Short mmCIF file of C-alpha atoms in Angstrom, two decimals:
data_model
loop_
_atom_site.label_atom_id
_atom_site.label_comp_id
_atom_site.label_asym_id
_atom_site.label_seq_id
_atom_site.Cartn_x
_atom_site.Cartn_y
_atom_site.Cartn_z
CA MET A 1 9.68 -36.25 -4.81
CA ALA A 2 9.01 -35.17 -0.95
CA GLU A 3 8.19 -32.06 -1.14
CA THR A 4 10.59 -30.00 1.22
CA ALA A 5 9.97 -29.29 5.01
CA PRO A 6 8.95 -25.77 5.56
CA VAL A 7 11.60 -23.46 7.66
CA VAL A 8 10.32 -23.14 11.35
CA ALA A 9 11.77 -20.59 13.17
CA ARG A 10 12.59 -21.54 16.94
CA GLU A 11 13.85 -19.23 19.12
CA ALA A 12 14.48 -15.23 19.03
CA ARG A 13 16.65 -13.09 21.00
CA VAL A 14 17.57 -9.57 21.26
CA VAL A 15 21.10 -7.93 21.81
CA GLY A 16 22.81 -5.11 22.31
CA ASP A 17 22.57 -1.48 23.68
CA ALA A 18 21.21 2.02 22.27
CA ALA A 19 24.02 2.38 19.95
CA ARG A 20 23.86 -0.96 18.43
CA THR A 21 21.16 -3.80 18.64
CA ARG A 22 21.17 -7.41 17.07
CA PHE A 23 17.85 -9.18 16.54
CA VAL A 24 18.84 -13.08 16.14
CA MET A 25 16.10 -15.58 14.96
CA ASP A 26 17.17 -19.72 15.19
CA LEU A 27 16.21 -21.48 11.91
CA THR A 28 15.55 -25.14 10.79
CA GLY A 29 17.27 -24.16 7.25
CA PRO A 30 18.28 -21.39 4.87
CA SER A 31 16.14 -18.47 3.63
CA ALA A 32 16.38 -15.51 1.73
CA VAL A 33 15.82 -12.11 3.26
CA SER A 34 15.04 -8.40 2.30
CA VAL A 35 14.92 -5.34 4.63
CA PHE A 36 13.18 -2.16 4.19
CA THR A 37 12.00 0.94 6.80
CA LEU A 38 9.35 3.07 8.00
CA ASP A 39 8.50 5.63 10.34
CA GLU A 40 5.93 6.76 12.52
CA PRO A 41 6.24 4.96 14.20
CA TYR A 42 9.81 3.83 13.49
CA ARG A 43 10.05 0.26 12.25
CA VAL A 44 12.51 -2.02 10.57
CA VAL A 45 10.17 -4.74 8.66
CA VAL A 46 12.09 -8.07 7.59
CA ASP A 47 10.42 -10.04 4.51
CA LEU A 48 10.77 -13.84 4.19
CA PRO A 49 9.67 -17.05 2.49
CA GLU A 50 6.89 -18.33 4.53
CA MET A 51 8.03 -19.98 7.30
CA HIS A 52 6.34 -21.55 10.57
CA PHE A 53 7.02 -19.66 13.74
CA ASP A 54 7.32 -21.90 17.04
CA LEU A 55 8.34 -19.27 19.21
CA ALA A 56 7.40 -19.09 23.29
CA ALA A 57 4.11 -17.47 23.92
CA ASP A 58 5.54 -14.37 24.82
CA ALA A 59 8.07 -13.45 22.26
CA GLY A 60 8.79 -10.02 21.23
CA LYS A 61 6.99 -8.12 23.61
CA THR A 62 9.84 -6.87 25.02
CA GLY A 63 13.16 -6.04 23.14
CA LYS A 64 16.46 -4.56 24.29
CA GLY A 65 18.75 -1.54 22.77
CA LEU A 66 17.27 0.23 19.45
CA ILE A 67 14.43 -2.83 19.16
CA SER A 68 11.72 -2.31 21.86
CA ALA A 69 9.32 -5.36 20.56
CA PHE A 70 9.03 -7.44 17.15
CA ARG A 71 6.18 -9.55 15.62
CA TYR A 72 6.10 -12.50 12.97
CA GLY A 73 4.09 -13.90 10.83
CA LEU A 74 2.06 -14.57 7.59
CA ILE A 75 1.58 -11.76 5.81
CA SER A 76 0.60 -12.54 2.29
CA ALA A 77 0.48 -16.20 0.81
CA GLY A 78 4.35 -17.87 0.41
CA LYS A 79 5.69 -14.76 2.56
CA SER A 80 6.37 -13.92 5.87
CA ARG A 81 7.22 -11.11 8.09
CA ILE A 82 9.19 -9.66 11.20
CA VAL A 83 8.13 -6.42 12.21
CA LEU A 84 10.66 -5.09 14.91
CA ASP A 85 9.55 -1.64 16.35
CA ALA A 86 11.85 0.38 17.18
CA THR A 87 13.01 3.19 19.92
CA GLY A 88 13.97 5.84 17.24
CA PRO A 89 16.10 6.38 13.79
CA VAL A 90 17.97 3.60 12.86
CA ALA A 91 19.89 2.05 10.22
CA VAL A 92 20.13 -1.46 9.02
CA ASP A 93 24.04 -2.28 8.88
CA LYS A 94 23.41 -6.03 8.32
CA ALA A 95 20.80 -8.75 7.46
CA PHE A 96 21.82 -12.03 6.51
CA VAL A 97 20.86 -15.39 7.03
CA LEU A 98 24.17 -17.60 8.66
CA PRO A 99 24.20 -21.18 7.43
CA ALA A 100 23.69 -24.43 9.87
CA GLU A 101 27.00 -25.21 11.10
CA ASN A 102 29.15 -26.92 13.99
CA ASP A 103 26.50 -27.71 15.60
CA GLN A 104 24.58 -24.42 15.50
CA PRO A 105 21.28 -23.87 13.18
CA ALA A 106 20.50 -21.60 10.45
CA ARG A 107 20.52 -18.26 11.89
CA LEU A 108 18.47 -15.10 10.55
CA VAL A 109 20.79 -12.03 11.68
CA VAL A 110 19.86 -7.93 11.47
CA ASP A 111 22.00 -5.70 12.77
CA LEU A 112 20.72 -2.17 14.06
CA VAL A 113 22.60 0.81 14.59
CA LYS A 114 21.42 4.11 16.31
CA SER A 115 20.89 6.78 12.99
CA THR A 116 19.57 10.58 12.63
CA ARG A 117 16.01 11.63 11.40
CA THR A 118 17.43 13.23 8.75
CA ALA A 119 19.76 9.89 7.32
CA PHE A 120 16.24 7.53 8.49
CA LEU A 121 14.00 9.74 6.34
CA ASP A 122 16.45 9.38 3.07
CA THR A 123 16.74 5.55 3.44
CA LEU A 124 12.93 5.05 4.17
CA ARG A 125 12.31 6.95 0.31
CA ILE A 126 13.60 3.91 -1.14
CA SER A 127 11.94 1.64 0.67
CA ARG A 128 9.12 3.74 0.87
CA ASP A 129 8.76 3.00 -3.61
CA ARG A 130 9.58 -0.40 -3.03
CA ASP A 131 6.79 -0.90 -0.78
CA ARG A 132 4.41 0.47 -2.52
CA ALA A 133 5.08 -0.90 -5.69
CA ALA A 134 4.27 -4.11 -3.79
CA ALA A 135 1.33 -3.00 -1.96
CA GLN A 136 -0.19 -1.92 -5.50
CA HIS A 137 0.16 -5.58 -7.00
CA GLU A 138 -1.60 -6.86 -3.35
CA LEU A 139 -4.61 -4.58 -3.68
CA ASP A 140 -5.36 -3.87 -6.98
CA ALA A 141 -9.38 -4.40 -6.94
CA THR A 142 -10.38 -2.47 -9.91
CA PRO A 143 -14.17 -2.76 -9.82
CA GLY A 144 -15.51 -4.41 -13.22
CA PRO A 145 -18.90 -4.38 -14.63
CA ALA A 146 -21.68 -5.46 -11.99
CA PRO A 147 -22.21 -8.96 -11.91
CA ASN A 148 -26.19 -8.85 -13.31
CA ASP A 149 -27.15 -12.34 -12.31
CA GLY A 150 -29.67 -11.71 -9.62
CA LYS A 151 -27.99 -12.65 -6.85
CA LEU A 152 -27.31 -10.17 -3.44
CA ARG A 153 -23.23 -10.06 -2.26
CA ILE A 154 -22.47 -10.54 1.02
CA VAL A 155 -18.41 -9.84 1.94
CA LEU A 156 -17.39 -11.54 4.76
CA ASP A 157 -14.19 -9.36 6.69
CA PRO A 158 -13.15 -12.04 9.56
CA GLY A 159 -10.55 -9.38 10.89
CA HIS A 160 -6.68 -8.75 11.68
CA GLY A 161 -4.96 -12.27 10.46
CA GLY A 162 -1.39 -13.17 9.60
CA ILE A 163 1.75 -11.63 11.32
CA ASP A 164 -1.63 -8.97 12.85
CA SER A 165 -3.16 -11.31 16.20
CA GLY A 166 -5.77 -9.24 17.26
CA ALA A 167 -6.26 -9.17 20.87
CA ILE A 168 -5.15 -11.89 22.46
CA ALA A 169 -6.60 -13.53 25.54
CA LYS A 170 -4.73 -14.41 29.15
CA SER A 171 -5.21 -18.34 27.46
CA GLY A 172 -3.03 -17.15 24.53
CA MET A 173 -6.60 -17.56 22.28
CA MET A 174 -6.18 -15.43 19.49
CA GLU A 175 -8.61 -12.80 17.96
CA LYS A 176 -7.50 -13.61 14.06
CA THR A 177 -8.78 -17.13 14.96
CA ILE A 178 -11.71 -16.88 16.94
CA VAL A 179 -13.13 -14.25 13.70
CA LEU A 180 -12.08 -16.68 10.85
CA ALA A 181 -13.64 -19.66 12.74
CA PHE A 182 -17.50 -17.58 13.07
CA ALA A 183 -17.14 -16.14 9.54
CA GLN A 184 -16.45 -19.95 8.07
CA THR A 185 -19.81 -20.46 9.93
CA LEU A 186 -21.88 -17.51 9.42
CA ARG A 187 -20.84 -18.29 5.54
CA GLU A 188 -22.52 -21.10 6.08
CA LYS A 189 -25.01 -20.41 7.36
CA LEU A 190 -25.53 -18.06 4.42
CA GLU A 191 -25.35 -20.15 1.72
CA ALA A 192 -28.35 -22.05 2.44
CA ASN A 193 -30.15 -19.52 0.45
CA SER A 194 -29.79 -19.35 -2.85
CA ARG A 195 -29.73 -15.55 -3.16
CA TYR A 196 -26.71 -15.33 -2.01
CA GLU A 197 -23.15 -15.05 -2.78
CA VAL A 198 -20.49 -14.54 0.16
CA LEU A 199 -16.91 -13.73 -0.11
CA MET A 200 -14.74 -13.33 2.17
CA THR A 201 -11.83 -10.83 2.20
CA ARG A 202 -9.49 -14.20 3.71
CA SER A 203 -10.00 -17.86 4.49
CA ASP A 204 -7.16 -18.63 6.38
CA ASP A 205 -4.26 -17.30 8.61
CA THR A 206 -3.50 -14.10 5.81
CA PHE A 207 -2.67 -10.45 7.00
CA ILE A 208 -4.89 -8.18 4.13
CA PRO A 209 -4.56 -4.19 5.05
CA LEU A 210 -7.53 -2.74 5.64
CA ARG A 211 -7.60 -0.19 2.41
CA GLY A 212 -7.75 -4.27 0.73
CA ARG A 213 -10.41 -5.17 2.44
CA VAL A 214 -12.62 -1.86 1.32
CA GLN A 215 -11.23 -1.78 -2.18
CA TYR A 216 -12.26 -5.81 -2.16
CA ALA A 217 -15.75 -5.41 -1.03
CA ARG A 218 -16.23 -2.16 -3.89
CA ALA A 219 -14.68 -5.06 -6.41
CA LYS A 220 -17.22 -7.27 -5.89
CA HIS A 221 -19.79 -4.80 -5.86
CA ALA A 222 -20.82 -5.83 -2.56
CA ASP A 223 -24.40 -5.24 -1.16
CA LEU A 224 -23.47 -5.28 2.66
CA PHE A 225 -19.62 -5.74 4.29
CA ILE A 226 -19.76 -6.78 7.65
CA SER A 227 -16.28 -6.95 9.74
CA ILE A 228 -15.89 -9.07 12.73
CA HIS A 229 -13.96 -9.06 15.55
CA ALA A 230 -13.17 -9.98 19.07
CA ASP A 231 -11.47 -7.48 20.78
CA SER A 232 -9.99 -6.17 24.30
CA PHE A 233 -10.37 -3.57 26.31
CA SER A 234 -8.33 -2.39 29.60
CA GLY A 235 -11.25 -3.73 32.74
CA SER A 236 -12.18 -7.34 32.77
CA ASP A 237 -16.05 -6.44 33.45
CA ILE A 238 -16.74 -5.21 30.11
CA ARG A 239 -18.31 -7.62 27.99
CA GLY A 240 -20.92 -8.51 24.99
CA ALA A 241 -21.59 -8.04 21.42
CA THR A 242 -21.69 -4.62 20.04
CA VAL A 243 -22.57 -3.53 16.41
CA TYR A 244 -20.22 -0.50 15.38
CA THR A 245 -21.02 1.74 11.63
CA LEU A 246 -19.42 4.49 10.81
CA SER A 247 -18.78 8.25 12.41
CA GLU A 248 -15.99 10.12 12.48
CA ARG A 249 -17.76 11.63 15.46
CA ALA A 250 -17.26 8.56 18.31
CA SER A 251 -20.06 7.61 20.53
CA ASP A 252 -17.99 7.70 23.16
CA GLN A 253 -14.36 7.77 24.80
CA MET A 254 -14.52 3.51 24.51
CA ALA A 255 -15.98 3.57 20.48
CA ALA A 256 -13.06 6.20 19.96
CA SER A 257 -10.30 3.56 21.52
CA ILE A 258 -11.43 0.91 19.91
CA ALA A 259 -11.69 2.02 16.31
CA GLU A 260 -8.18 3.51 17.02
CA SER A 261 -6.72 0.36 17.96
CA GLU A 262 -7.69 -1.54 15.20
CA ASN A 263 -7.01 1.70 12.58
CA LYS A 264 -3.62 0.02 13.59
CA SER A 265 -3.77 -2.93 12.12
CA ASP A 266 -1.30 -2.07 9.11
CA ILE A 267 0.82 -0.53 11.08
CA LEU A 268 1.70 -3.76 13.20
CA ALA A 269 1.95 -5.64 9.89
CA GLY A 270 4.86 -3.47 8.36
CA VAL A 271 2.45 -1.22 5.69
CA GLU A 272 2.75 1.66 4.90
CA VAL A 273 -0.11 3.91 5.76
CA PRO A 274 -1.33 6.57 3.06
CA GLU A 275 -2.34 9.42 3.76
CA ASP A 276 -6.07 10.78 3.39
CA THR A 277 -6.54 12.82 -0.24
CA ASN A 278 -8.68 15.85 0.13
CA GLU A 279 -10.87 14.17 -1.59
CA VAL A 280 -11.75 10.64 1.01
CA SER A 281 -12.47 13.65 3.39
CA ASP A 282 -14.84 15.43 1.47
CA ILE A 283 -16.30 12.19 0.89
CA LEU A 284 -16.20 10.59 4.65
CA ILE A 285 -17.74 14.43 5.26
CA ASP A 286 -20.39 13.48 3.61
CA LEU A 287 -21.08 10.77 5.52
CA ALA A 288 -19.92 8.43 3.10
CA ARG A 289 -22.73 9.04 1.05
CA ARG A 290 -25.56 9.42 3.60
CA GLU A 291 -27.85 6.42 1.87
CA THR A 292 -24.60 3.89 2.53
CA LYS A 293 -24.40 5.29 6.11
CA ASN A 294 -28.58 5.04 6.79
CA PHE A 295 -28.52 1.39 5.43
CA ALA A 296 -25.29 0.49 7.54
CA VAL A 297 -27.51 2.03 10.56
CA VAL A 298 -31.17 -0.04 9.53
CA PHE A 299 -28.39 -3.11 9.45
CA ALA A 300 -27.26 -2.92 12.96
CA ARG A 301 -30.33 -1.78 14.44
CA ASN A 302 -30.96 -5.30 12.56
CA VAL A 303 -28.86 -7.25 14.37
CA ILE A 304 -28.93 -5.75 17.87
CA LYS A 305 -32.67 -7.03 17.62
CA GLU A 306 -31.77 -11.02 16.71
CA LEU A 307 -28.78 -11.23 18.90
CA LYS A 308 -31.06 -10.03 21.73
CA PRO A 309 -32.86 -12.63 22.85
CA GLY A 310 -30.15 -15.19 22.92
CA VAL A 311 -26.94 -13.45 23.19
CA ARG A 312 -25.24 -11.06 25.51
CA LEU A 313 -25.03 -7.57 24.53
CA PHE A 314 -22.75 -4.87 25.31
CA LYS A 315 -25.05 -1.92 27.29
CA ARG A 316 -24.95 0.14 24.93
CA ALA A 317 -24.74 -2.39 21.83
CA HIS A 318 -25.32 0.35 18.46
CA GLN A 319 -21.99 2.32 18.67
CA GLN A 320 -19.92 4.90 16.01
CA ALA A 321 -16.51 5.73 15.48
CA GLY A 322 -14.14 5.74 12.09
CA PHE A 323 -12.90 2.76 11.01
CA MET A 324 -10.88 2.39 8.13
CA VAL A 325 -12.56 -0.57 7.18
CA LEU A 326 -16.07 0.84 7.52
CA LYS A 327 -15.45 3.52 4.57
CA ALA A 328 -16.52 2.11 1.24
CA PRO A 329 -18.96 5.23 0.14
CA ASP A 330 -20.66 2.56 -1.76
CA VAL A 331 -21.41 -0.58 0.86
CA PRO A 332 -23.28 -0.79 3.62
CA SER A 333 -20.54 -1.33 6.09
CA ALA A 334 -20.94 -2.84 9.74
CA LEU A 335 -18.36 -3.41 12.42
CA VAL A 336 -19.92 -6.56 15.13
CA GLU A 337 -17.48 -7.16 17.91
CA LEU A 338 -19.15 -10.47 18.93
CA GLY A 339 -17.54 -9.75 22.59
CA TYR A 340 -14.61 -8.57 24.47
CA LEU A 341 -11.66 -11.77 24.76
CA SER A 342 -10.62 -9.55 27.83
CA ASN A 343 -13.39 -11.10 29.72
CA PRO A 344 -13.35 -14.52 30.94
CA ASP A 345 -16.62 -15.56 30.57
CA ASP A 346 -16.59 -13.62 26.91
CA GLU A 347 -13.67 -15.83 26.30
CA LYS A 348 -15.89 -18.73 27.09
CA LEU A 349 -18.51 -18.17 24.47
CA LEU A 350 -16.80 -17.06 21.82
CA THR A 351 -14.94 -20.31 21.71
CA SER A 352 -17.56 -22.36 22.03
CA SER A 353 -18.98 -23.87 19.12
CA GLU A 354 -22.37 -24.11 19.77
CA TRP A 355 -22.56 -19.90 20.93
CA ARG A 356 -20.57 -19.64 17.49
CA ASP A 357 -23.69 -21.83 15.64
CA LYS A 358 -26.50 -19.75 17.32
CA THR A 359 -25.04 -16.26 16.73
CA ALA A 360 -24.39 -17.42 13.48
CA VAL A 361 -27.61 -17.69 13.00
CA ALA A 362 -28.75 -14.76 14.71
CA ILE A 363 -26.84 -12.78 12.71
CA SER A 364 -28.55 -14.45 9.41
CA ARG A 365 -31.41 -13.92 10.00
CA ALA A 366 -30.65 -10.14 10.89
CA ILE A 367 -29.76 -10.33 7.03
CA ASP A 368 -32.20 -11.82 5.74
CA GLU A 369 -34.86 -9.60 7.30
CA TYR A 370 -31.98 -6.56 6.09
CA PHE A 371 -32.51 -7.08 2.20
CA ARG A 372 -36.28 -8.50 2.13
CA ASN A 373 -37.02 -4.76 3.68
CA ARG A 374 -34.76 -2.86 1.19
CA VAL A 375 -36.01 -4.85 -1.33
CA ALA A 376 -39.68 -4.08 -0.46
CA ASN A 377 -38.70 -0.97 0.12
CA MET A 378 -36.99 -0.65 -3.59
CA ALA A 379 -40.52 -1.92 -5.27
CA ALA A 380 -42.54 0.26 -3.27
CA SER A 381 -40.83 2.87 -4.81
CA GLU A 382 -40.47 1.97 -8.49
CA ALA A 383 -44.54 1.47 -8.09
CA PRO A 384 -46.42 3.69 -10.18
CA ASN A 385 -49.16 5.80 -7.74
CA SER A 386 -52.13 3.99 -8.27
CA ALA A 387 -54.01 6.66 -6.72
CA VAL A 388 -52.96 9.64 -9.39
CA GLY A 389 -55.53 9.53 -11.92
CA ALA A 390 -57.86 6.71 -10.27
CA PRO A 391 -61.89 7.33 -10.92
#
């Protein structure tokens, strides 16, 4: 039996005013739909079965009435999501899919009406309970027994994915695509070494919440976690690779701004962001275990040393900031910004297979050196002091 062709979204539009606004998306077929709301900031989240989005490149950049902008994409296997950014508290009056008829395509329709903060919070409590239950199921990654096969486990984390495209170059090239291709190349280089087991937080165009990435690394007992990005920044003159390690105090305003942008990934994808507990804050104040932080800094320096001969570096190549994805207390973690899509020269390099291969080789050398030195230091610290009791 032939498989049913996936539904395709072909056009989206927003009509209405500041009292009542309608979102409409044309579909090639019928679809189920569910809707919930989130605050801080105000959002309406529309979940659908997996579908393809064939919309104009600038679709969703601006809105109208109660909707300031919207995003769309794959949120997890089998599920797509549309996130409507609301200008204030709203209520979902209706959400449904009209069947195709009278030469009109099937249409997703979401009607929003202006609401009050109190009324919004009342409906939010119901949405929050449901969303938390779903998130807990998706992100359940309880660490099991540590493997005993002698392999070193490296988790590669291609940033963004699915509904979260990350930075977008003027050409339309998306960060999520570039970093996934790079992570796959780096994995190939590393897997040539039989000592390594290489895992990836995502291997396709799906969205993974930030805490889910951290939980995955911890559950897999990772010896090293590398998050891979290619950001953008105001001013096209900024370019070059940068390696970030965790600190609650950013190196400078640029590092703080980039960390703040990356930490909004869950918000953009319509995922509720739990508040840090005092226990987590205490762990971070304690430098997420000094040993782990120190290992991360050593690794960052190794990467910079190996990249320097052949890869353009940012003028301050090692930076620190409070990236959520680096907050595993027991896994040395670093975030590698390969370059900046806001810079035309960097964009050319980031999309070059030759540059990708060269850079992946350099980072794999840095990983080799990091583990070689770490194993040697462990062996030295465990060896008996031959000078004690010597004749």
